[in-house]
Amino acid sequence: MRIVQAFTFEAAHRLPNVPASHRCSRMHGHSYRVELALEGKVDPGTGFVVDFFDVEAAFGPVLARLDHHTLNEVEGLSNPTAELIAIWIWDQVKPGLPQLASVKVFETPFCWAEHDGT
Ligand SMILES: Nc1nc2c(c(=O)[nH]1)N=C([C@H](O)[C@H](O)COP(=O)(O)OP(=O)(O)OP(=O)(O)O)CN2
Ligand SMILES: [Zn+2]
């Protein structure tokens, strides 16, 4: 069984490795959406794969490091592309939430990166 919990955060960033002519080389902001997918068996007692409250508790401190921050200033996110934010979130969350199966980071409703640890 796979369950998914979505979160949002607001942040600014610039992409330092694109040409100066690329509009994302300039500082700008996004309303990001993060989807955490967790996989496991449904516990017959609780009926949960993982309690959504436990997902919130595990991700909350990570979210706080991103929300209303300049992502380039977050340690490990000097080049904050959607792909590298997804990998960064995976690395932060997976140790405390072993059922984590994928992290999706949406920069817009139409553009996202998904990381499954591979
Ligand atoms: N593979 C990737 N490509 C791009 C990334 C990325 O993270 N991975 N990021 C960007 C920029 O962050 C850019 O800001 C993307 O958002 P936006 O400019 O809003 O893109 P839109 O096409 O939706 O903008 P409109 O103004 O709506 O046309 C670029 N590429
Ligand atoms: Zn951007």
Coordinates of N, CA and C and ligand atoms in Angstrom, one line a residue:
M1 N 0.9 -1.2 0.0 CA 0.0 0.0 0.0 C 0.9 1.2 0.0
R2 N 0.5 2.2 -0.8 CA 1.2 3.5 -0.8 C 0.3 4.6 -0.3
I3 N 0.8 5.4 0.6 CA 0.1 6.6 1.0 C 0.9 7.8 0.7
V4 N 0.2 9.0 0.5 CA 0.9 10.2 0.1 C 0.4 11.3 1.0
Q5 N 1.3 12.2 1.4 CA 1.0 13.4 2.2 C 1.6 14.6 1.5
A6 N 0.8 15.6 1.3 CA 1.3 16.8 0.6 C 1.6 18.0 1.6
F7 N 2.6 18.8 1.2 CA 2.9 19.9 2.0 C 3.2 21.1 1.1
T8 N 3.1 22.3 1.5 CA 3.5 23.4 0.7 C 4.5 24.3 1.5
F9 N 5.3 25.0 0.7 CA 6.1 26.1 1.3 C 6.5 27.1 0.3
E10 N 6.8 28.3 0.8 CA 7.1 29.5 0.0 C 8.6 29.7 0.1
A11 N 9.3 29.9 -1.0 CA 10.7 30.1 -0.9 C 11.3 30.9 -2.1
A12 N 12.4 31.5 -1.9 CA 13.1 32.2 -3.0 C 14.3 31.4 -3.4
H13 N 14.7 31.5 -4.6 CA 15.9 30.9 -5.1 C 16.4 31.5 -6.4
R14 N 17.7 31.2 -6.7 CA 18.2 31.5 -8.0 C 19.0 30.3 -8.4
L15 N 19.2 30.0 -9.6 CA 20.0 28.9 -10.1 C 21.3 29.4 -10.6
P16 N 22.4 29.0 -9.8 CA 23.7 29.6 -10.1 C 24.4 29.0 -11.3
N17 N 24.0 27.9 -11.8 CA 24.7 27.2 -12.8 C 24.1 27.3 -14.2
V18 N 23.1 28.2 -14.3 CA 22.5 28.4 -15.7 C 23.1 29.7 -16.2
P19 N 23.1 29.9 -17.5 CA 23.7 31.1 -18.1 C 23.0 32.4 -17.6
A20 N 23.6 33.5 -17.6 CA 23.1 34.7 -17.1 C 21.8 35.1 -17.9
S21 N 21.7 34.6 -19.1 CA 20.5 34.9 -20.0 C 19.3 34.1 -19.5
H22 N 19.5 33.1 -18.7 CA 18.4 32.2 -18.3 C 17.7 33.0 -17.2
R23 N 16.3 33.1 -17.3 CA 15.6 33.9 -16.3 C 15.7 33.4 -14.8
C24 N 16.0 32.1 -14.7 CA 16.1 31.5 -13.4 C 17.5 31.8 -12.7
S25 N 18.4 32.5 -13.5 CA 19.6 33.0 -12.8 C 19.4 34.1 -11.9
R26 N 18.2 34.8 -12.0 CA 17.9 35.9 -11.1 C 17.0 35.4 -10.0
M27 N 17.2 36.0 -8.8 CA 16.4 35.7 -7.7 C 14.9 35.8 -7.9
H28 N 14.1 34.7 -7.6 CA 12.7 34.7 -7.8 C 12.1 33.7 -6.8
G29 N 10.8 33.7 -6.7 CA 10.2 32.8 -5.7 C 9.2 31.8 -6.3
H30 N 8.9 30.7 -5.6 CA 7.9 29.7 -6.0 C 7.1 29.4 -4.7
S31 N 5.8 29.0 -5.0 CA 5.0 28.3 -4.0 C 5.2 26.8 -4.3
Y32 N 6.1 26.2 -3.5 CA 6.5 24.8 -3.7 C 5.4 23.9 -3.1
R33 N 5.3 22.7 -3.7 CA 4.5 21.7 -3.2 C 5.4 20.4 -3.1
V34 N 5.3 19.8 -1.9 CA 6.1 18.6 -1.7 C 5.1 17.4 -1.5
E35 N 5.3 16.3 -2.1 CA 4.5 15.1 -1.9 C 5.5 14.0 -1.4
L36 N 5.2 13.5 -0.2 CA 5.9 12.4 0.4 C 5.1 11.1 0.2
A37 N 5.6 10.1 -0.4 CA 4.9 8.8 -0.6 C 5.6 7.8 0.4
L38 N 4.8 7.1 1.1 CA 5.3 6.0 2.0 C 4.6 4.7 1.6
E39 N 5.4 3.7 1.7 CA 5.0 2.3 1.3 C 5.1 1.4 2.5
G40 N 4.2 0.5 2.6 CA 4.3 -0.5 3.7 C 2.9 -1.3 3.8
K41 N 2.9 -2.2 4.7 CA 1.7 -3.0 4.9 C 0.7 -2.2 5.8
V42 N -0.5 -2.4 5.6 CA -1.5 -1.7 6.5 C -1.5 -2.5 7.9
D43 N -1.2 -1.7 8.9 CA -1.2 -2.3 10.3 C -2.7 -2.8 10.6
P44 N -2.9 -4.0 10.9 CA -4.3 -4.5 11.1 C -5.0 -3.8 12.3
G45 N -4.1 -3.4 13.3 CA -4.7 -2.7 14.4 C -5.1 -1.3 14.1
T46 N -4.2 -0.5 13.6 CA -4.5 0.9 13.4 C -5.2 1.2 12.1
G47 N -5.0 0.3 11.1 CA -5.5 0.6 9.7 C -4.6 1.5 9.0
F48 N -3.4 1.9 9.6 CA -2.5 2.8 8.9 C -1.3 2.1 8.3
V49 N -0.8 2.7 7.2 CA 0.6 2.3 6.8 C 1.6 3.1 7.7
V50 N 1.4 4.4 7.8 CA 2.1 5.2 8.8 C 1.0 6.3 9.1
D51 N 1.0 6.7 10.4 CA 0.1 7.7 10.8 C 0.5 9.0 10.2
F52 N -0.4 9.7 9.5 CA -0.1 11.0 8.8 C 0.5 12.0 9.9
F53 N 0.1 11.9 11.1 CA 0.6 12.8 12.1 C 2.1 12.5 12.3
D54 N 2.5 11.2 12.2 CA 4.0 10.9 12.3 C 4.8 11.4 11.1
V55 N 4.1 11.5 10.0 CA 4.8 12.0 8.8 C 5.0 13.5 9.0
E56 N 3.9 14.2 9.5 CA 4.0 15.6 9.8 C 5.1 15.9 10.8
A57 N 5.2 15.1 11.8 CA 6.2 15.3 12.9 C 7.6 15.1 12.3
A58 N 7.8 14.2 11.4 CA 9.1 13.9 10.8 C 9.5 15.0 9.9
F59 N 8.5 15.5 9.1 CA 8.8 16.5 8.0 C 8.8 17.9 8.5
G60 N 8.1 18.2 9.6 CA 7.9 19.5 10.1 C 9.3 20.3 10.2
P61 N 10.2 19.7 10.9 CA 11.5 20.5 11.1 C 12.2 20.7 9.8
V62 N 12.1 19.8 8.9 CA 12.7 19.9 7.5 C 12.0 21.1 6.8
L63 N 10.7 21.1 6.8 CA 9.9 22.1 6.2 C 10.3 23.5 6.7
A64 N 10.5 23.5 8.0 CA 10.8 24.8 8.7 C 12.1 25.4 8.1
R65 N 13.0 24.5 7.7 CA 14.3 25.0 7.1 C 14.1 25.6 5.7
L66 N 13.0 25.3 5.1 CA 12.8 25.7 3.7 C 11.8 26.9 3.6
D67 N 10.7 26.8 4.4 CA 9.6 27.8 4.3 C 10.1 29.2 4.6
H68 N 9.8 30.1 3.6 CA 10.2 31.5 3.8 C 11.7 31.7 3.9
H69 N 12.4 30.8 3.3 CA 13.9 31.0 3.3 C 14.4 31.2 1.8
T70 N 15.6 31.6 1.7 CA 16.3 31.7 0.4 C 17.0 30.3 0.3
L71 N 16.6 29.5 -0.6 CA 17.0 28.1 -0.6 C 18.5 28.0 -0.8
N72 N 19.1 28.9 -1.6 CA 20.6 28.9 -1.8 C 21.4 29.0 -0.5
E73 N 20.7 29.6 0.5 CA 21.4 29.7 1.8 C 21.3 28.5 2.7
V74 N 20.5 27.6 2.3 CA 20.3 26.4 3.2 C 21.5 25.4 2.9
E75 N 22.1 24.9 4.0 CA 23.2 24.1 3.8 C 22.9 22.9 2.9
G76 N 23.7 22.7 1.9 CA 23.4 21.5 1.0 C 22.5 21.9 -0.2
L77 N 22.1 23.1 -0.3 CA 21.1 23.5 -1.4 C 21.7 24.7 -2.1
S78 N 23.0 24.8 -2.4 CA 23.5 26.0 -3.1 C 23.0 26.0 -4.5
N79 N 22.6 24.9 -5.1 CA 22.0 24.9 -6.4 C 20.6 24.3 -6.3
P80 N 19.6 25.1 -5.9 CA 18.3 24.5 -5.5 C 17.4 24.3 -6.7
T81 N 17.8 23.3 -7.5 CA 16.8 22.9 -8.6 C 15.8 22.0 -7.9
A82 N 14.7 21.8 -8.6 CA 13.7 20.9 -8.1 C 14.3 19.5 -7.8
E83 N 15.1 19.0 -8.7 CA 15.7 17.7 -8.6 C 16.6 17.6 -7.3
L84 N 17.4 18.7 -7.1 CA 18.3 18.6 -5.9 C 17.6 18.9 -4.6
I85 N 16.5 19.6 -4.7 CA 15.7 19.8 -3.5 C 15.0 18.4 -3.1
A86 N 14.6 17.7 -4.1 CA 13.9 16.4 -3.8 C 15.0 15.4 -3.2
I87 N 16.2 15.4 -3.7 CA 17.2 14.6 -3.1 C 17.6 15.0 -1.7
W88 N 17.6 16.3 -1.5 CA 18.0 16.9 -0.2 C 16.9 16.5 0.8
I89 N 15.6 16.6 0.4 CA 14.5 16.3 1.3 C 14.6 14.8 1.7
W90 N 14.8 14.0 0.6 CA 15.0 12.5 0.8 C 16.0 12.2 1.9
D91 N 17.2 12.8 1.7 CA 18.3 12.6 2.7 C 18.0 13.0 4.1
Q92 N 17.2 14.1 4.2 CA 16.8 14.6 5.6 C 15.8 13.7 6.2
V93 N 14.8 13.2 5.4 CA 13.6 12.5 6.0 C 13.8 11.0 6.1
K94 N 14.5 10.4 5.1 CA 14.5 8.9 5.1 C 15.0 8.2 6.3
P95 N 16.1 8.8 7.0 CA 16.6 8.1 8.2 C 15.5 7.9 9.3
G96 N 14.6 8.9 9.4 CA 13.6 8.9 10.5 C 12.3 8.3 10.0
L97 N 12.2 8.1 8.7 CA 10.9 7.6 8.1 C 11.2 6.5 7.1
P98 N 11.6 5.3 7.5 CA 12.1 4.3 6.6 C 11.1 3.9 5.6
Q99 N 9.8 4.1 5.8 CA 8.8 3.7 4.8 C 8.8 4.7 3.6
L100 N 9.6 5.8 3.7 CA 9.6 6.8 2.6 C 9.9 6.1 1.3
A101 N 9.1 6.3 0.2 CA 9.3 5.6 -1.0 C 9.5 6.6 -2.2
S102 N 9.1 7.8 -2.0 CA 9.4 8.9 -3.0 C 9.1 10.3 -2.5
V103 N 9.9 11.2 -3.1 CA 9.7 12.6 -2.7 C 9.5 13.3 -4.1
K104 N 8.3 14.0 -4.2 CA 8.1 14.9 -5.3 C 8.1 16.3 -4.9
V105 N 8.8 17.1 -5.7 CA 8.9 18.6 -5.5 C 8.4 19.3 -6.7
F106 N 7.3 20.0 -6.5 CA 6.7 20.8 -7.6 C 7.1 22.2 -7.5
E107 N 7.7 22.8 -8.6 CA 7.9 24.2 -8.6 C 6.7 25.0 -9.1
T108 N 6.0 24.4 -9.9 CA 4.7 24.9 -10.4 C 3.8 23.7 -10.5
P109 N 2.5 23.9 -10.7 CA 1.6 22.7 -10.9 C 2.0 21.8 -12.0
F110 N 2.8 22.3 -12.9 CA 3.1 21.6 -14.2 C 4.5 21.0 -14.3
C111 N 5.4 21.4 -13.3 CA 6.8 21.0 -13.4 C 7.2 20.5 -12.0
W112 N 7.7 19.2 -12.0 CA 8.1 18.7 -10.7 C 9.3 17.6 -11.0
A113 N 9.9 17.3 -9.9 CA 11.0 16.3 -9.9 C 10.6 15.3 -8.8
E114 N 10.8 14.0 -9.1 CA 10.5 12.9 -8.2 C 11.8 12.1 -8.0
H115 N 12.1 11.9 -6.7 CA 13.2 11.1 -6.3 C 12.8 9.9 -5.5
D116 N 13.3 8.7 -5.8 CA 12.9 7.5 -5.1 C 14.1 6.8 -4.4
G117 N 15.2 7.6 -4.3 CA 16.4 7.0 -3.7 C 17.3 6.3 -4.6
T118 N 16.9 6.2 -5.9 CA 17.8 5.5 -6.9 C 18.6 6.5 -7.7
Ligands
LIG1 N1 14.8 20.4 -14.8 C1 14.6 21.7 -14.3 N2 14.4 22.7 -15.0 C2 14.2 23.9 -14.5 C3 14.2 24.1 -13.1 C4 14.4 22.9 -12.3 O1 14.4 23.0 -11.0 N3 14.6 21.7 -12.9 N4 13.9 25.3 -12.5 C5 13.7 26.3 -13.3 C6 13.4 27.6 -12.6 O2 13.3 27.5 -11.2 C7 12.1 28.4 -13.0 O3 11.8 29.4 -12.1 C8 10.9 27.5 -13.2 O4 9.7 28.2 -12.9 P1 9.0 29.2 -13.9 O5 9.9 30.2 -14.4 O6 7.9 29.7 -13.0 O7 8.5 28.3 -15.1 P2 7.2 28.5 -15.9 O8 7.5 27.9 -17.3 O9 6.0 27.8 -15.2 O10 6.9 30.0 -16.0 P3 5.8 30.8 -16.6 O11 6.1 32.2 -16.2 O12 4.5 30.3 -16.1 O13 5.9 30.6 -18.1 C9 13.7 26.3 -14.7 N5 14.0 25.0 -15.2
ZN2 ZN 12.7 28.9 -10.0

